Amino acid sequence: MRYERNEWPSYKSEMPLGQIPVLKVDGVKLPQSMAIARFLAKRFGLWGKDDLQQANVDTVVDTIVNLMNKFSPIYAEQDESKKKAEMAKFFPNELPKHVRNLDTLVKLYSDGGLFFVGNHLTCCDLEVYNILEYLLQIDENVLYSYSWLHKNREEVEKQPKIASYLKNRPARRSTTC
Amino acid sequence: MPNYKLYYFDGRGRGEFSRLIFAAADQQFEDVRYPQTEWPSHKQEMPLGQMPVLEVDGIKIPQSFTIARFLAKQFNLAGKDNLEQAKADATVDTIADLMAKLSPLMYDKDEVRKQQGIKKFQEEELPKHLQNLEKLAKLYGNGAFFVGGSLTWADLVFYEISNSLLKLDPNVLKDYQQLLKTRQEVEKHPKVSAYLKSRPESQF
């Protein structure tokens, strides 16, 4: 279900926290994007094969959440000149340490393969893919010295079902991420 | 039986979620507490140069909520099935949203600006977070706990955060009956109440 911005206010009160995304499953409404993603990843075998792998996936996800907590408010800023000033600070001063942290986790968990955890696609590869898409659109050199992160992106894009989804999904018009 | 070691500062903060989970599950662990002066010499031993870190049979796991969720699963405190676990996750994420607004204010070194920031947070930001948590507790809980009919890590995480909120304002939860109820239930839990009586006092 995709709501247009002008439609959203009339649906807001139907959502547990007055926010979206919400997943409705077996009649239950679940808010919070990462809780939803984890629930679906578990159901579809994309969370990691054992407790420790799952913890590693969660660690990568939490590290992305740290990045998003800093980036999202800036991305959503309506005042264009304020947004430009904040972006100009974020990219050189804040973003590098988050990318470095992701690279550290790659070295710890990827086991020599091209996925973040356990040599198979998990939801954290998808979440890194998603957030990097926003960042690369603003600065295509974000992954400049991180060749593994490039290769991981290519690997995600090669997955047949994902390739087909990326080709066919509606063009994004949002101002939030 | 796995060997658990928790590394954190000598205080509650983000390490306490896991300590409460160990307590509720009556599980042994090595509670490593680094004083601030000692921390710099251990920083590079930690995967992301931060704490808390959980070491399980020699493997180090960073990120406080990942650690807490992992331990909750080990000790059957995560929710009894996939959907209950998702409800607990959604509750903890909602608490994390609150912390994302409050934590930066608590670390402000400018005392005057810090007090102004906290006051603004309490008046303009905090109510909607508490309303959201009250709503989730009513939606997912049975009247006592946040999720289903028994204690989960969501109750313990909320208990710890609400302690910090109550220190700032003892009346902060007066309009939130369900949230007060979950605090009472946590305090009634025999293992948790024993731990709360005996845990060291700390500034944070």
PDB file of N, CA, C and O in Angstrom, chain B residues 42-67:
ATOM      1  N   HIS B  42      41.536   0.124  26.300  1.00  0.00           N
ATOM      2  CA  HIS B  42      40.830  -1.075  25.852  1.00  0.00           C
ATOM      3  C   HIS B  42      40.037  -0.844  24.579  1.00  0.00           C
ATOM      4  O   HIS B  42      39.534  -1.789  23.976  1.00  0.00           O
ATOM      5  N   LYS B  43      39.937   0.428  24.156  1.00  0.00           N
ATOM      6  CA  LYS B  43      39.053   0.818  23.047  1.00  0.00           C
ATOM      7  C   LYS B  43      39.299  -0.012  21.788  1.00  0.00           C
ATOM      8  O   LYS B  43      38.361  -0.485  21.139  1.00  0.00           O
ATOM      9  N   GLN B  44      40.582  -0.221  21.459  1.00  0.00           N
ATOM     10  CA  GLN B  44      40.842  -0.911  20.185  1.00  0.00           C
ATOM     11  C   GLN B  44      40.586  -2.411  20.276  1.00  0.00           C
ATOM     12  O   GLN B  44      40.621  -3.111  19.274  1.00  0.00           O
ATOM     13  N   GLU B  45      40.321  -2.914  21.490  1.00  0.00           N
ATOM     14  CA  GLU B  45      39.972  -4.337  21.618  1.00  0.00           C
ATOM     15  C   GLU B  45      38.526  -4.585  21.211  1.00  0.00           C
ATOM     16  O   GLU B  45      38.121  -5.737  21.027  1.00  0.00           O
ATOM     17  N   MET B  46      37.740  -3.502  21.137  1.00  0.00           N
ATOM     18  CA  MET B  46      36.301  -3.647  20.850  1.00  0.00           C
ATOM     19  C   MET B  46      36.057  -3.443  19.358  1.00  0.00           C
ATOM     20  O   MET B  46      36.615  -2.522  18.770  1.00  0.00           O
ATOM     21  N   PRO B  47      35.178  -4.272  18.752  1.00  0.00           N
ATOM     22  CA  PRO B  47      34.990  -4.226  17.291  1.00  0.00           C
ATOM     23  C   PRO B  47      34.779  -2.810  16.729  1.00  0.00           C
ATOM     24  O   PRO B  47      35.386  -2.444  15.743  1.00  0.00           O
ATOM     25  N   LEU B  48      33.891  -2.017  17.368  1.00  0.00           N
ATOM     26  CA  LEU B  48      33.613  -0.677  16.826  1.00  0.00           C
ATOM     27  C   LEU B  48      34.149   0.411  17.750  1.00  0.00           C
ATOM     28  O   LEU B  48      33.717   1.555  17.699  1.00  0.00           O
ATOM     29  N   GLY B  49      35.089   0.046  18.623  1.00  0.00           N
ATOM     30  CA  GLY B  49      35.672   1.031  19.527  1.00  0.00           C
ATOM     31  C   GLY B  49      34.671   1.585  20.518  1.00  0.00           C
ATOM     32  O   GLY B  49      34.807   2.709  20.998  1.00  0.00           O
ATOM     33  N   GLN B  50      33.620   0.821  20.805  1.00  0.00           N
ATOM     34  CA  GLN B  50      32.556   1.287  21.711  1.00  0.00           C
ATOM     35  C   GLN B  50      32.156   0.156  22.644  1.00  0.00           C
ATOM     36  O   GLN B  50      32.424  -1.016  22.381  1.00  0.00           O
ATOM     37  N   MET B  51      31.438   0.535  23.705  1.00  0.00           N
ATOM     38  CA  MET B  51      30.834  -0.479  24.586  1.00  0.00           C
ATOM     39  C   MET B  51      29.358  -0.113  24.748  1.00  0.00           C
ATOM     40  O   MET B  51      28.990   1.046  24.514  1.00  0.00           O
ATOM     41  N   PRO B  52      28.457  -1.032  25.139  1.00  0.00           N
ATOM     42  CA  PRO B  52      28.781  -2.375  25.618  1.00  0.00           C
ATOM     43  C   PRO B  52      29.191  -3.329  24.489  1.00  0.00           C
ATOM     44  O   PRO B  52      28.863  -3.108  23.330  1.00  0.00           O
ATOM     45  N   VAL B  53      29.931  -4.353  24.892  1.00  0.00           N
ATOM     46  CA  VAL B  53      30.249  -5.474  24.017  1.00  0.00           C
ATOM     47  C   VAL B  53      29.979  -6.745  24.809  1.00  0.00           C
ATOM     48  O   VAL B  53      30.298  -6.806  26.002  1.00  0.00           O
ATOM     49  N   LEU B  54      29.375  -7.740  24.170  1.00  0.00           N
ATOM     50  CA  LEU B  54      29.179  -9.044  24.789  1.00  0.00           C
ATOM     51  C   LEU B  54      30.173 -10.018  24.179  1.00  0.00           C
ATOM     52  O   LEU B  54      30.288 -10.084  22.947  1.00  0.00           O
ATOM     53  N   GLU B  55      30.899 -10.722  25.012  1.00  0.00           N
ATOM     54  CA  GLU B  55      31.782 -11.769  24.499  1.00  0.00           C
ATOM     55  C   GLU B  55      31.145 -13.114  24.835  1.00  0.00           C
ATOM     56  O   GLU B  55      30.851 -13.406  26.004  1.00  0.00           O
ATOM     57  N   VAL B  56      30.864 -13.897  23.808  1.00  0.00           N
ATOM     58  CA  VAL B  56      30.242 -15.213  23.983  1.00  0.00           C
ATOM     59  C   VAL B  56      31.227 -16.259  23.482  1.00  0.00           C
ATOM     60  O   VAL B  56      31.533 -16.274  22.291  1.00  0.00           O
ATOM     61  N   ASP B  57      31.695 -17.103  24.387  1.00  0.00           N
ATOM     62  CA  ASP B  57      32.683 -18.119  23.986  1.00  0.00           C
ATOM     63  C   ASP B  57      33.773 -17.512  23.106  1.00  0.00           C
ATOM     64  O   ASP B  57      34.113 -18.036  22.050  1.00  0.00           O
ATOM     65  N   GLY B  58      34.280 -16.363  23.539  1.00  0.00           N
ATOM     66  CA  GLY B  58      35.402 -15.743  22.824  1.00  0.00           C
ATOM     67  C   GLY B  58      35.025 -14.846  21.658  1.00  0.00           C
ATOM     68  O   GLY B  58      35.891 -14.165  21.104  1.00  0.00           O
ATOM     69  N   ILE B  59      33.750 -14.807  21.244  1.00  0.00           N
ATOM     70  CA  ILE B  59      33.351 -13.960  20.101  1.00  0.00           C
ATOM     71  C   ILE B  59      32.721 -12.667  20.622  1.00  0.00           C
ATOM     72  O   ILE B  59      31.826 -12.700  21.472  1.00  0.00           O
ATOM     73  N   LYS B  60      33.173 -11.522  20.082  1.00  0.00           N
ATOM     74  CA  LYS B  60      32.697 -10.227  20.585  1.00  0.00           C
ATOM     75  C   LYS B  60      31.540  -9.686  19.737  1.00  0.00           C
ATOM     76  O   LYS B  60      31.646  -9.577  18.517  1.00  0.00           O
ATOM     77  N   ILE B  61      30.440  -9.292  20.402  1.00  0.00           N
ATOM     78  CA  ILE B  61      29.264  -8.724  19.724  1.00  0.00           C
ATOM     79  C   ILE B  61      29.068  -7.301  20.230  1.00  0.00           C
ATOM     80  O   ILE B  61      28.862  -7.089  21.425  1.00  0.00           O
ATOM     81  N   PRO B  62      29.115  -6.272  19.336  1.00  0.00           N
ATOM     82  CA  PRO B  62      28.837  -4.905  19.771  1.00  0.00           C
ATOM     83  C   PRO B  62      27.367  -4.546  19.568  1.00  0.00           C
ATOM     84  O   PRO B  62      26.599  -5.372  19.089  1.00  0.00           O
ATOM     85  N   GLN B  63      27.001  -3.291  19.917  1.00  0.00           N
ATOM     86  CA  GLN B  63      25.657  -2.722  19.754  1.00  0.00           C
ATOM     87  C   GLN B  63      24.689  -3.201  20.841  1.00  0.00           C
ATOM     88  O   GLN B  63      24.266  -4.364  20.875  1.00  0.00           O
ATOM     89  N   SER B  64      24.283  -2.245  21.685  1.00  0.00           N
ATOM     90  CA  SER B  64      23.560  -2.598  22.915  1.00  0.00           C
ATOM     91  C   SER B  64      22.253  -3.341  22.671  1.00  0.00           C
ATOM     92  O   SER B  64      21.925  -4.282  23.404  1.00  0.00           O
ATOM     93  N   PHE B  65      21.485  -2.953  21.643  1.00  0.00           N
ATOM     94  CA  PHE B  65      20.204  -3.636  21.422  1.00  0.00           C
ATOM     95  C   PHE B  65      20.391  -4.998  20.777  1.00  0.00           C
ATOM     96  O   PHE B  65      19.626  -5.923  21.052  1.00  0.00           O
ATOM     97  N   THR B  66      21.427  -5.132  19.935  1.00  0.00           N
ATOM     98  CA  THR B  66      21.734  -6.455  19.372  1.00  0.00           C
ATOM     99  C   THR B  66      22.087  -7.428  20.496  1.00  0.00           C
ATOM    100  O   THR B  66      21.609  -8.561  20.534  1.00  0.00           O
ATOM    101  N   ILE B  67      22.930  -6.958  21.426  1.00  0.00           N
ATOM    102  CA  ILE B  67      23.339  -7.809  22.551  1.00  0.00           C
ATOM    103  C   ILE B  67      22.120  -8.216  23.367  1.00  0.00           C
ATOM    104  O   ILE B  67      21.918  -9.388  23.690  1.00  0.00           O
TER     105      ILE B  67
END
